[in-house]
Amino acid sequence: MEKDMELILLAKRGDREALTKLLVNRQAKLYKTALLYIHNKEDALDIVQETSLQAFLSIKHLHHLQYFDTWLIRILINVSRHLYRRETPVPEIVELTADCHKQVDLHQDLMQDLVMVPEKFRVVLILFYFNELQESEITKILRVPTGTVKSRLNRGREWLREKGDVIREY
């Protein structure tokens, strides 16, 4: 983490190589999040690429270095939303890279059900279950009150229980 803070500081000062290292280290997590959000491999790669570009263009505006990951995921979510508005995604069976499979195997059924979850609930569920973020971190990423995050998490779970193909407790 200390090494990351040094790289973040260097990146904020304009060191492109430092920012590249930071982005490469987070590439699998960014791809997994985009893929779960958009459900299309090619679009997920485009989202990661656009997120990286936006990070390069706006790193100087990062105010709190300790929130670099939060800032980066917020960029990814915004880029994903922009793409999602542009196109209506066709749900497909999501195939993840080997790195992503290690983290997702336990949530395979949930991942399949997420394809149909309304977007405002899906984002919170992805950040909570697949990125293992706390509610307070999700609040910072989405810039909504904690109560909204809790409500969306509960409503997303409820939606999955009621309308998911398989009855299970989330």
mmCIF file of the C-alpha atoms, coordinates in Angstrom:
data_MODEL
# 
_entry.id   MODEL 
# 
loop_
_atom_site.group_PDB 
_atom_site.id 
_atom_site.type_symbol 
_atom_site.label_atom_id 
_atom_site.label_alt_id 
_atom_site.label_comp_id 
_atom_site.label_asym_id 
_atom_site.label_entity_id 
_atom_site.label_seq_id 
_atom_site.pdbx_PDB_ins_code 
_atom_site.Cartn_x 
_atom_site.Cartn_y 
_atom_site.Cartn_z 
_atom_site.occupancy 
_atom_site.B_iso_or_equiv 
_atom_site.pdbx_formal_charge 
_atom_site.auth_seq_id 
_atom_site.auth_comp_id 
_atom_site.auth_asym_id 
_atom_site.auth_atom_id 
_atom_site.pdbx_PDB_model_num 
ATOM 1   C CA . MET A 1 1   ? 0.000   0.000   0.000   1.00 0.00 ? 1   MET A CA 1 
ATOM 2   C CA . GLU A 1 2   ? 2.861   2.369   0.790   1.00 0.00 ? 2   GLU A CA 1 
ATOM 3   C CA . LYS A 1 3   ? 4.366   1.670   -2.637  1.00 0.00 ? 3   LYS A CA 1 
ATOM 4   C CA . ASP A 1 4   ? 0.958   2.400   -4.191  1.00 0.00 ? 4   ASP A CA 1 
ATOM 5   C CA . MET A 1 5   ? 0.795   5.730   -2.378  1.00 0.00 ? 5   MET A CA 1 
ATOM 6   C CA . GLU A 1 6   ? 4.197   6.654   -3.808  1.00 0.00 ? 6   GLU A CA 1 
ATOM 7   C CA . LEU A 1 7   ? 3.048   5.673   -7.305  1.00 0.00 ? 7   LEU A CA 1 
ATOM 8   C CA . ILE A 1 8   ? -0.199  7.624   -6.886  1.00 0.00 ? 8   ILE A CA 1 
ATOM 9   C CA . LEU A 1 9   ? 1.728   10.710  -5.793  1.00 0.00 ? 9   LEU A CA 1 
ATOM 10  C CA . LEU A 1 10  ? 4.085   10.380  -8.764  1.00 0.00 ? 10  LEU A CA 1 
ATOM 11  C CA . ALA A 1 11  ? 1.131   9.857   -11.126 1.00 0.00 ? 11  ALA A CA 1 
ATOM 12  C CA . LYS A 1 12  ? -0.613  12.944  -9.768  1.00 0.00 ? 12  LYS A CA 1 
ATOM 13  C CA . ARG A 1 13  ? 2.564   14.910  -10.493 1.00 0.00 ? 13  ARG A CA 1 
ATOM 14  C CA . GLY A 1 14  ? 2.449   13.774  -14.126 1.00 0.00 ? 14  GLY A CA 1 
ATOM 15  C CA . ASP A 1 15  ? 4.471   10.542  -14.127 1.00 0.00 ? 15  ASP A CA 1 
ATOM 16  C CA . ARG A 1 16  ? 2.696   8.461   -16.787 1.00 0.00 ? 16  ARG A CA 1 
ATOM 17  C CA . GLU A 1 17  ? 4.729   5.358   -16.036 1.00 0.00 ? 17  GLU A CA 1 
ATOM 18  C CA . ALA A 1 18  ? 3.592   5.389   -12.404 1.00 0.00 ? 18  ALA A CA 1 
ATOM 19  C CA . LEU A 1 19  ? -0.055  5.677   -13.457 1.00 0.00 ? 19  LEU A CA 1 
ATOM 20  C CA . THR A 1 20  ? 0.417   2.879   -15.978 1.00 0.00 ? 20  THR A CA 1 
ATOM 21  C CA . LYS A 1 21  ? 1.750   0.593   -13.221 1.00 0.00 ? 21  LYS A CA 1 
ATOM 22  C CA . LEU A 1 22  ? -1.226  1.435   -11.017 1.00 0.00 ? 22  LEU A CA 1 
ATOM 23  C CA . LEU A 1 23  ? -3.686  0.704   -13.812 1.00 0.00 ? 23  LEU A CA 1 
ATOM 24  C CA . VAL A 1 24  ? -1.994  -2.564  -14.811 1.00 0.00 ? 24  VAL A CA 1 
ATOM 25  C CA . ASN A 1 25  ? -2.174  -3.748  -11.186 1.00 0.00 ? 25  ASN A CA 1 
ATOM 26  C CA . ARG A 1 26  ? -5.928  -3.072  -11.173 1.00 0.00 ? 26  ARG A CA 1 
ATOM 27  C CA . GLN A 1 27  ? -6.734  -4.264  -14.683 1.00 0.00 ? 27  GLN A CA 1 
ATOM 28  C CA . ALA A 1 28  ? -8.314  -7.616  -13.709 1.00 0.00 ? 28  ALA A CA 1 
ATOM 29  C CA . LYS A 1 29  ? -10.550 -5.964  -11.101 1.00 0.00 ? 29  LYS A CA 1 
ATOM 30  C CA . LEU A 1 30  ? -11.609 -3.242  -13.537 1.00 0.00 ? 30  LEU A CA 1 
ATOM 31  C CA . TYR A 1 31  ? -12.341 -5.772  -16.279 1.00 0.00 ? 31  TYR A CA 1 
ATOM 32  C CA . LYS A 1 32  ? -14.349 -7.987  -13.937 1.00 0.00 ? 32  LYS A CA 1 
ATOM 33  C CA . THR A 1 33  ? -16.430 -5.042  -12.753 1.00 0.00 ? 33  THR A CA 1 
ATOM 34  C CA . ALA A 1 34  ? -17.082 -3.799  -16.286 1.00 0.00 ? 34  ALA A CA 1 
ATOM 35  C CA . LEU A 1 35  ? -17.951 -7.291  -17.516 1.00 0.00 ? 35  LEU A CA 1 
ATOM 36  C CA . LEU A 1 36  ? -20.426 -7.860  -14.714 1.00 0.00 ? 36  LEU A CA 1 
ATOM 37  C CA . TYR A 1 37  ? -21.985 -4.467  -15.365 1.00 0.00 ? 37  TYR A CA 1 
ATOM 38  C CA . ILE A 1 38  ? -22.242 -4.539  -19.149 1.00 0.00 ? 38  ILE A CA 1 
ATOM 39  C CA . HIS A 1 39  ? -22.333 -8.341  -19.847 1.00 0.00 ? 39  HIS A CA 1 
ATOM 40  C CA . ASN A 1 40  ? -20.283 -8.115  -23.021 1.00 0.00 ? 40  ASN A CA 1 
ATOM 41  C CA . LYS A 1 41  ? -16.587 -8.979  -23.289 1.00 0.00 ? 41  LYS A CA 1 
ATOM 42  C CA . GLU A 1 42  ? -15.746 -6.511  -26.057 1.00 0.00 ? 42  GLU A CA 1 
ATOM 43  C CA . ASP A 1 43  ? -17.587 -3.647  -24.386 1.00 0.00 ? 43  ASP A CA 1 
ATOM 44  C CA . ALA A 1 44  ? -15.930 -4.498  -21.057 1.00 0.00 ? 44  ALA A CA 1 
ATOM 45  C CA . LEU A 1 45  ? -12.504 -4.178  -22.695 1.00 0.00 ? 45  LEU A CA 1 
ATOM 46  C CA . ASP A 1 46  ? -13.571 -0.852  -24.231 1.00 0.00 ? 46  ASP A CA 1 
ATOM 47  C CA . ILE A 1 47  ? -14.739 0.347   -20.824 1.00 0.00 ? 47  ILE A CA 1 
ATOM 48  C CA . VAL A 1 48  ? -11.404 -0.550  -19.193 1.00 0.00 ? 48  VAL A CA 1 
ATOM 49  C CA . GLN A 1 49  ? -9.557  1.229   -21.985 1.00 0.00 ? 49  GLN A CA 1 
ATOM 50  C CA . GLU A 1 50  ? -11.767 4.333   -21.722 1.00 0.00 ? 50  GLU A CA 1 
ATOM 51  C CA . THR A 1 51  ? -11.428 4.270   -17.925 1.00 0.00 ? 51  THR A CA 1 
ATOM 52  C CA . SER A 1 52  ? -7.643  4.231   -18.300 1.00 0.00 ? 52  SER A CA 1 
ATOM 53  C CA . LEU A 1 53  ? -7.783  7.140   -20.727 1.00 0.00 ? 53  LEU A CA 1 
ATOM 54  C CA . GLN A 1 54  ? -10.034 9.132   -18.389 1.00 0.00 ? 54  GLN A CA 1 
ATOM 55  C CA . ALA A 1 55  ? -7.676  8.371   -15.500 1.00 0.00 ? 55  ALA A CA 1 
ATOM 56  C CA . PHE A 1 56  ? -4.727  9.738   -17.515 1.00 0.00 ? 56  PHE A CA 1 
ATOM 57  C CA . LEU A 1 57  ? -6.678  12.868  -18.399 1.00 0.00 ? 57  LEU A CA 1 
ATOM 58  C CA . SER A 1 58  ? -7.973  13.601  -14.919 1.00 0.00 ? 58  SER A CA 1 
ATOM 59  C CA . ILE A 1 59  ? -5.372  12.275  -12.444 1.00 0.00 ? 59  ILE A CA 1 
ATOM 60  C CA . LYS A 1 60  ? -4.361  15.814  -11.576 1.00 0.00 ? 60  LYS A CA 1 
ATOM 61  C CA . HIS A 1 61  ? -7.885  16.363  -10.188 1.00 0.00 ? 61  HIS A CA 1 
ATOM 62  C CA . LEU A 1 62  ? -7.577  13.523  -7.656  1.00 0.00 ? 62  LEU A CA 1 
ATOM 63  C CA . HIS A 1 63  ? -7.781  15.338  -4.311  1.00 0.00 ? 63  HIS A CA 1 
ATOM 64  C CA . HIS A 1 64  ? -7.309  12.529  -1.798  1.00 0.00 ? 64  HIS A CA 1 
ATOM 65  C CA . LEU A 1 65  ? -4.608  10.049  -2.726  1.00 0.00 ? 65  LEU A CA 1 
ATOM 66  C CA . GLN A 1 66  ? -5.937  7.386   -0.351  1.00 0.00 ? 66  GLN A CA 1 
ATOM 67  C CA . TYR A 1 67  ? -9.160  7.234   -2.414  1.00 0.00 ? 67  TYR A CA 1 
ATOM 68  C CA . PHE A 1 68  ? -7.437  6.374   -5.693  1.00 0.00 ? 68  PHE A CA 1 
ATOM 69  C CA . ASP A 1 69  ? -9.262  3.038   -6.044  1.00 0.00 ? 69  ASP A CA 1 
ATOM 70  C CA . THR A 1 70  ? -12.593 4.650   -5.215  1.00 0.00 ? 70  THR A CA 1 
ATOM 71  C CA . TRP A 1 71  ? -11.916 7.383   -7.789  1.00 0.00 ? 71  TRP A CA 1 
ATOM 72  C CA . LEU A 1 72  ? -10.936 4.820   -10.425 1.00 0.00 ? 72  LEU A CA 1 
ATOM 73  C CA . ILE A 1 73  ? -14.012 2.641   -9.890  1.00 0.00 ? 73  ILE A CA 1 
ATOM 74  C CA . ARG A 1 74  ? -16.206 5.753   -10.035 1.00 0.00 ? 74  ARG A CA 1 
ATOM 75  C CA . ILE A 1 75  ? -14.706 6.558   -13.447 1.00 0.00 ? 75  ILE A CA 1 
ATOM 76  C CA . LEU A 1 76  ? -15.363 2.975   -14.573 1.00 0.00 ? 76  LEU A CA 1 
ATOM 77  C CA . ILE A 1 77  ? -18.991 3.094   -13.395 1.00 0.00 ? 77  ILE A CA 1 
ATOM 78  C CA . ASN A 1 78  ? -19.550 6.408   -15.183 1.00 0.00 ? 78  ASN A CA 1 
ATOM 79  C CA . VAL A 1 79  ? -17.999 5.112   -18.408 1.00 0.00 ? 79  VAL A CA 1 
ATOM 80  C CA . SER A 1 80  ? -20.113 1.932   -18.103 1.00 0.00 ? 80  SER A CA 1 
ATOM 81  C CA . ARG A 1 81  ? -23.296 3.923   -17.589 1.00 0.00 ? 81  ARG A CA 1 
ATOM 82  C CA . HIS A 1 82  ? -22.505 6.064   -20.603 1.00 0.00 ? 82  HIS A CA 1 
ATOM 83  C CA . LEU A 1 83  ? -22.026 2.977   -22.778 1.00 0.00 ? 83  LEU A CA 1 
ATOM 84  C CA . TYR A 1 84  ? -25.095 1.286   -21.286 1.00 0.00 ? 84  TYR A CA 1 
ATOM 85  C CA . ARG A 1 85  ? -27.269 4.292   -22.182 1.00 0.00 ? 85  ARG A CA 1 
ATOM 86  C CA . ARG A 1 86  ? -25.937 4.261   -25.721 1.00 0.00 ? 86  ARG A CA 1 
ATOM 87  C CA . GLU A 1 87  ? -26.628 0.602   -26.357 1.00 0.00 ? 87  GLU A CA 1 
ATOM 88  C CA . THR A 1 88  ? -29.110 -1.864  -24.991 1.00 0.00 ? 88  THR A CA 1 
ATOM 89  C CA . PRO A 1 89  ? -26.939 -4.799  -23.996 1.00 0.00 ? 89  PRO A CA 1 
ATOM 90  C CA . VAL A 1 90  ? -27.923 -8.270  -25.098 1.00 0.00 ? 90  VAL A CA 1 
ATOM 91  C CA . PRO A 1 91  ? -27.460 -10.592 -22.134 1.00 0.00 ? 91  PRO A CA 1 
ATOM 92  C CA . GLU A 1 92  ? -24.970 -13.340 -22.833 1.00 0.00 ? 92  GLU A CA 1 
ATOM 93  C CA . ILE A 1 93  ? -23.278 -16.008 -20.816 1.00 0.00 ? 93  ILE A CA 1 
ATOM 94  C CA . VAL A 1 94  ? -20.452 -14.203 -19.107 1.00 0.00 ? 94  VAL A CA 1 
ATOM 95  C CA . GLU A 1 95  ? -17.035 -15.783 -19.482 1.00 0.00 ? 95  GLU A CA 1 
ATOM 96  C CA . LEU A 1 96  ? -14.313 -14.431 -17.250 1.00 0.00 ? 96  LEU A CA 1 
ATOM 97  C CA . THR A 1 97  ? -10.561 -14.641 -17.488 1.00 0.00 ? 97  THR A CA 1 
ATOM 98  C CA . ALA A 1 98  ? -8.757  -17.159 -15.264 1.00 0.00 ? 98  ALA A CA 1 
ATOM 99  C CA . ASP A 1 99  ? -7.893  -14.456 -12.697 1.00 0.00 ? 99  ASP A CA 1 
ATOM 100 C CA . CYS A 1 100 ? -11.497 -13.389 -12.430 1.00 0.00 ? 100 CYS A CA 1 
ATOM 101 C CA . HIS A 1 101 ? -12.783 -16.981 -12.135 1.00 0.00 ? 101 HIS A CA 1 
ATOM 102 C CA . LYS A 1 102 ? -10.898 -17.512 -8.885  1.00 0.00 ? 102 LYS A CA 1 
ATOM 103 C CA . GLN A 1 103 ? -12.883 -14.742 -7.216  1.00 0.00 ? 103 GLN A CA 1 
ATOM 104 C CA . VAL A 1 104 ? -16.211 -15.422 -8.914  1.00 0.00 ? 104 VAL A CA 1 
ATOM 105 C CA . ASP A 1 105 ? -16.630 -19.213 -8.631  1.00 0.00 ? 105 ASP A CA 1 
ATOM 106 C CA . LEU A 1 106 ? -18.489 -18.921 -5.329  1.00 0.00 ? 106 LEU A CA 1 
ATOM 107 C CA . HIS A 1 107 ? -20.916 -16.430 -6.853  1.00 0.00 ? 107 HIS A CA 1 
ATOM 108 C CA . GLN A 1 108 ? -21.598 -18.142 -10.204 1.00 0.00 ? 108 GLN A CA 1 
ATOM 109 C CA . ASP A 1 109 ? -25.383 -18.361 -9.720  1.00 0.00 ? 109 ASP A CA 1 
ATOM 110 C CA . LEU A 1 110 ? -25.564 -14.778 -8.526  1.00 0.00 ? 110 LEU A CA 1 
ATOM 111 C CA . MET A 1 111 ? -23.537 -13.659 -11.531 1.00 0.00 ? 111 MET A CA 1 
ATOM 112 C CA . GLN A 1 112 ? -25.998 -15.311 -13.924 1.00 0.00 ? 112 GLN A CA 1 
ATOM 113 C CA . ASP A 1 113 ? -28.981 -13.678 -12.178 1.00 0.00 ? 113 ASP A CA 1 
ATOM 114 C CA . LEU A 1 114 ? -27.348 -10.234 -12.280 1.00 0.00 ? 114 LEU A CA 1 
ATOM 115 C CA . VAL A 1 115 ? -27.962 -10.047 -16.023 1.00 0.00 ? 115 VAL A CA 1 
ATOM 116 C CA . MET A 1 116 ? -31.622 -9.220  -15.351 1.00 0.00 ? 116 MET A CA 1 
ATOM 117 C CA . VAL A 1 117 ? -31.310 -7.054  -12.222 1.00 0.00 ? 117 VAL A CA 1 
ATOM 118 C CA . PRO A 1 118 ? -32.253 -3.377  -12.708 1.00 0.00 ? 118 PRO A CA 1 
ATOM 119 C CA . GLU A 1 119 ? -29.141 -1.236  -13.207 1.00 0.00 ? 119 GLU A CA 1 
ATOM 120 C CA . LYS A 1 120 ? -29.330 0.812   -9.993  1.00 0.00 ? 120 LYS A CA 1 
ATOM 121 C CA . PHE A 1 121 ? -29.415 -2.366  -7.901  1.00 0.00 ? 121 PHE A CA 1 
ATOM 122 C CA . ARG A 1 122 ? -26.917 -4.259  -10.071 1.00 0.00 ? 122 ARG A CA 1 
ATOM 123 C CA . VAL A 1 123 ? -24.155 -1.681  -9.550  1.00 0.00 ? 123 VAL A CA 1 
ATOM 124 C CA . VAL A 1 124 ? -24.415 -1.924  -5.762  1.00 0.00 ? 124 VAL A CA 1 
ATOM 125 C CA . LEU A 1 125 ? -24.566 -5.736  -5.844  1.00 0.00 ? 125 LEU A CA 1 
ATOM 126 C CA . ILE A 1 126 ? -21.494 -5.929  -8.095  1.00 0.00 ? 126 ILE A CA 1 
ATOM 127 C CA . LEU A 1 127 ? -19.477 -3.581  -5.912  1.00 0.00 ? 127 LEU A CA 1 
ATOM 128 C CA . PHE A 1 128 ? -20.559 -5.344  -2.703  1.00 0.00 ? 128 PHE A CA 1 
ATOM 129 C CA . TYR A 1 129 ? -20.318 -9.019  -3.718  1.00 0.00 ? 129 TYR A CA 1 
ATOM 130 C CA . PHE A 1 130 ? -17.722 -9.090  -6.477  1.00 0.00 ? 130 PHE A CA 1 
ATOM 131 C CA . ASN A 1 131 ? -15.419 -6.233  -5.485  1.00 0.00 ? 131 ASN A CA 1 
ATOM 132 C CA . GLU A 1 132 ? -15.994 -6.924  -1.786  1.00 0.00 ? 132 GLU A CA 1 
ATOM 133 C CA . LEU A 1 133 ? -16.382 -3.241  -0.994  1.00 0.00 ? 133 LEU A CA 1 
ATOM 134 C CA . GLN A 1 134 ? -17.936 -1.991  2.209   1.00 0.00 ? 134 GLN A CA 1 
ATOM 135 C CA . GLU A 1 135 ? -21.120 0.090   2.106   1.00 0.00 ? 135 GLU A CA 1 
ATOM 136 C CA . SER A 1 136 ? -19.093 3.181   3.047   1.00 0.00 ? 136 SER A CA 1 
ATOM 137 C CA . GLU A 1 137 ? -16.800 2.676   0.038   1.00 0.00 ? 137 GLU A CA 1 
ATOM 138 C CA . ILE A 1 138 ? -19.770 2.172   -2.279  1.00 0.00 ? 138 ILE A CA 1 
ATOM 139 C CA . THR A 1 139 ? -21.235 5.402   -0.923  1.00 0.00 ? 139 THR A CA 1 
ATOM 140 C CA . LYS A 1 140 ? -18.088 7.277   -1.982  1.00 0.00 ? 140 LYS A CA 1 
ATOM 141 C CA . ILE A 1 141 ? -17.985 5.677   -5.425  1.00 0.00 ? 141 ILE A CA 1 
ATOM 142 C CA . LEU A 1 142 ? -21.631 6.312   -6.273  1.00 0.00 ? 142 LEU A CA 1 
ATOM 143 C CA . ARG A 1 143 ? -21.821 9.612   -4.389  1.00 0.00 ? 143 ARG A CA 1 
ATOM 144 C CA . VAL A 1 144 ? -25.091 8.694   -2.717  1.00 0.00 ? 144 VAL A CA 1 
ATOM 145 C CA . PRO A 1 145 ? -26.039 8.549   0.965   1.00 0.00 ? 145 PRO A CA 1 
ATOM 146 C CA . THR A 1 146 ? -25.281 5.410   2.973   1.00 0.00 ? 146 THR A CA 1 
ATOM 147 C CA . GLY A 1 147 ? -29.010 4.788   3.396   1.00 0.00 ? 147 GLY A CA 1 
ATOM 148 C CA . THR A 1 148 ? -29.410 4.710   -0.385  1.00 0.00 ? 148 THR A CA 1 
ATOM 149 C CA . VAL A 1 149 ? -26.653 2.117   -0.722  1.00 0.00 ? 149 VAL A CA 1 
ATOM 150 C CA . LYS A 1 150 ? -28.211 -0.036  2.016   1.00 0.00 ? 150 LYS A CA 1 
ATOM 151 C CA . SER A 1 151 ? -31.646 0.319   0.444   1.00 0.00 ? 151 SER A CA 1 
ATOM 152 C CA . ARG A 1 152 ? -30.403 -0.589  -3.044  1.00 0.00 ? 152 ARG A CA 1 
ATOM 153 C CA . LEU A 1 153 ? -28.475 -3.539  -1.666  1.00 0.00 ? 153 LEU A CA 1 
ATOM 154 C CA . ASN A 1 154 ? -31.564 -4.821  0.157   1.00 0.00 ? 154 ASN A CA 1 
ATOM 155 C CA . ARG A 1 155 ? -33.877 -4.172  -2.788  1.00 0.00 ? 155 ARG A CA 1 
ATOM 156 C CA . GLY A 1 156 ? -31.421 -5.852  -5.140  1.00 0.00 ? 156 GLY A CA 1 
ATOM 157 C CA . ARG A 1 157 ? -31.334 -8.923  -2.907  1.00 0.00 ? 157 ARG A CA 1 
ATOM 158 C CA . GLU A 1 158 ? -35.130 -8.856  -2.688  1.00 0.00 ? 158 GLU A CA 1 
ATOM 159 C CA . TRP A 1 159 ? -35.388 -8.569  -6.463  1.00 0.00 ? 159 TRP A CA 1 
ATOM 160 C CA . LEU A 1 160 ? -33.104 -11.588 -6.849  1.00 0.00 ? 160 LEU A CA 1 
ATOM 161 C CA . ARG A 1 161 ? -35.140 -13.630 -4.358  1.00 0.00 ? 161 ARG A CA 1 
ATOM 162 C CA . GLU A 1 162 ? -38.436 -12.781 -6.057  1.00 0.00 ? 162 GLU A CA 1 
ATOM 163 C CA . LYS A 1 163 ? -37.480 -12.801 -9.725  1.00 0.00 ? 163 LYS A CA 1 
ATOM 164 C CA . GLY A 1 164 ? -34.293 -14.837 -9.931  1.00 0.00 ? 164 GLY A CA 1 
ATOM 165 C CA . ASP A 1 165 ? -34.506 -18.138 -11.780 1.00 0.00 ? 165 ASP A CA 1 
ATOM 166 C CA . VAL A 1 166 ? -33.380 -20.075 -8.744  1.00 0.00 ? 166 VAL A CA 1 
ATOM 167 C CA . ILE A 1 167 ? -34.775 -19.549 -5.268  1.00 0.00 ? 167 ILE A CA 1 
ATOM 168 C CA . ARG A 1 168 ? -31.899 -18.954 -2.881  1.00 0.00 ? 168 ARG A CA 1 
ATOM 169 C CA . GLU A 1 169 ? -30.989 -16.627 -0.057  1.00 0.00 ? 169 GLU A CA 1 
ATOM 170 C CA . TYR A 1 170 ? -28.700 -13.745 -1.020  1.00 0.00 ? 170 TYR A CA 1 
# 
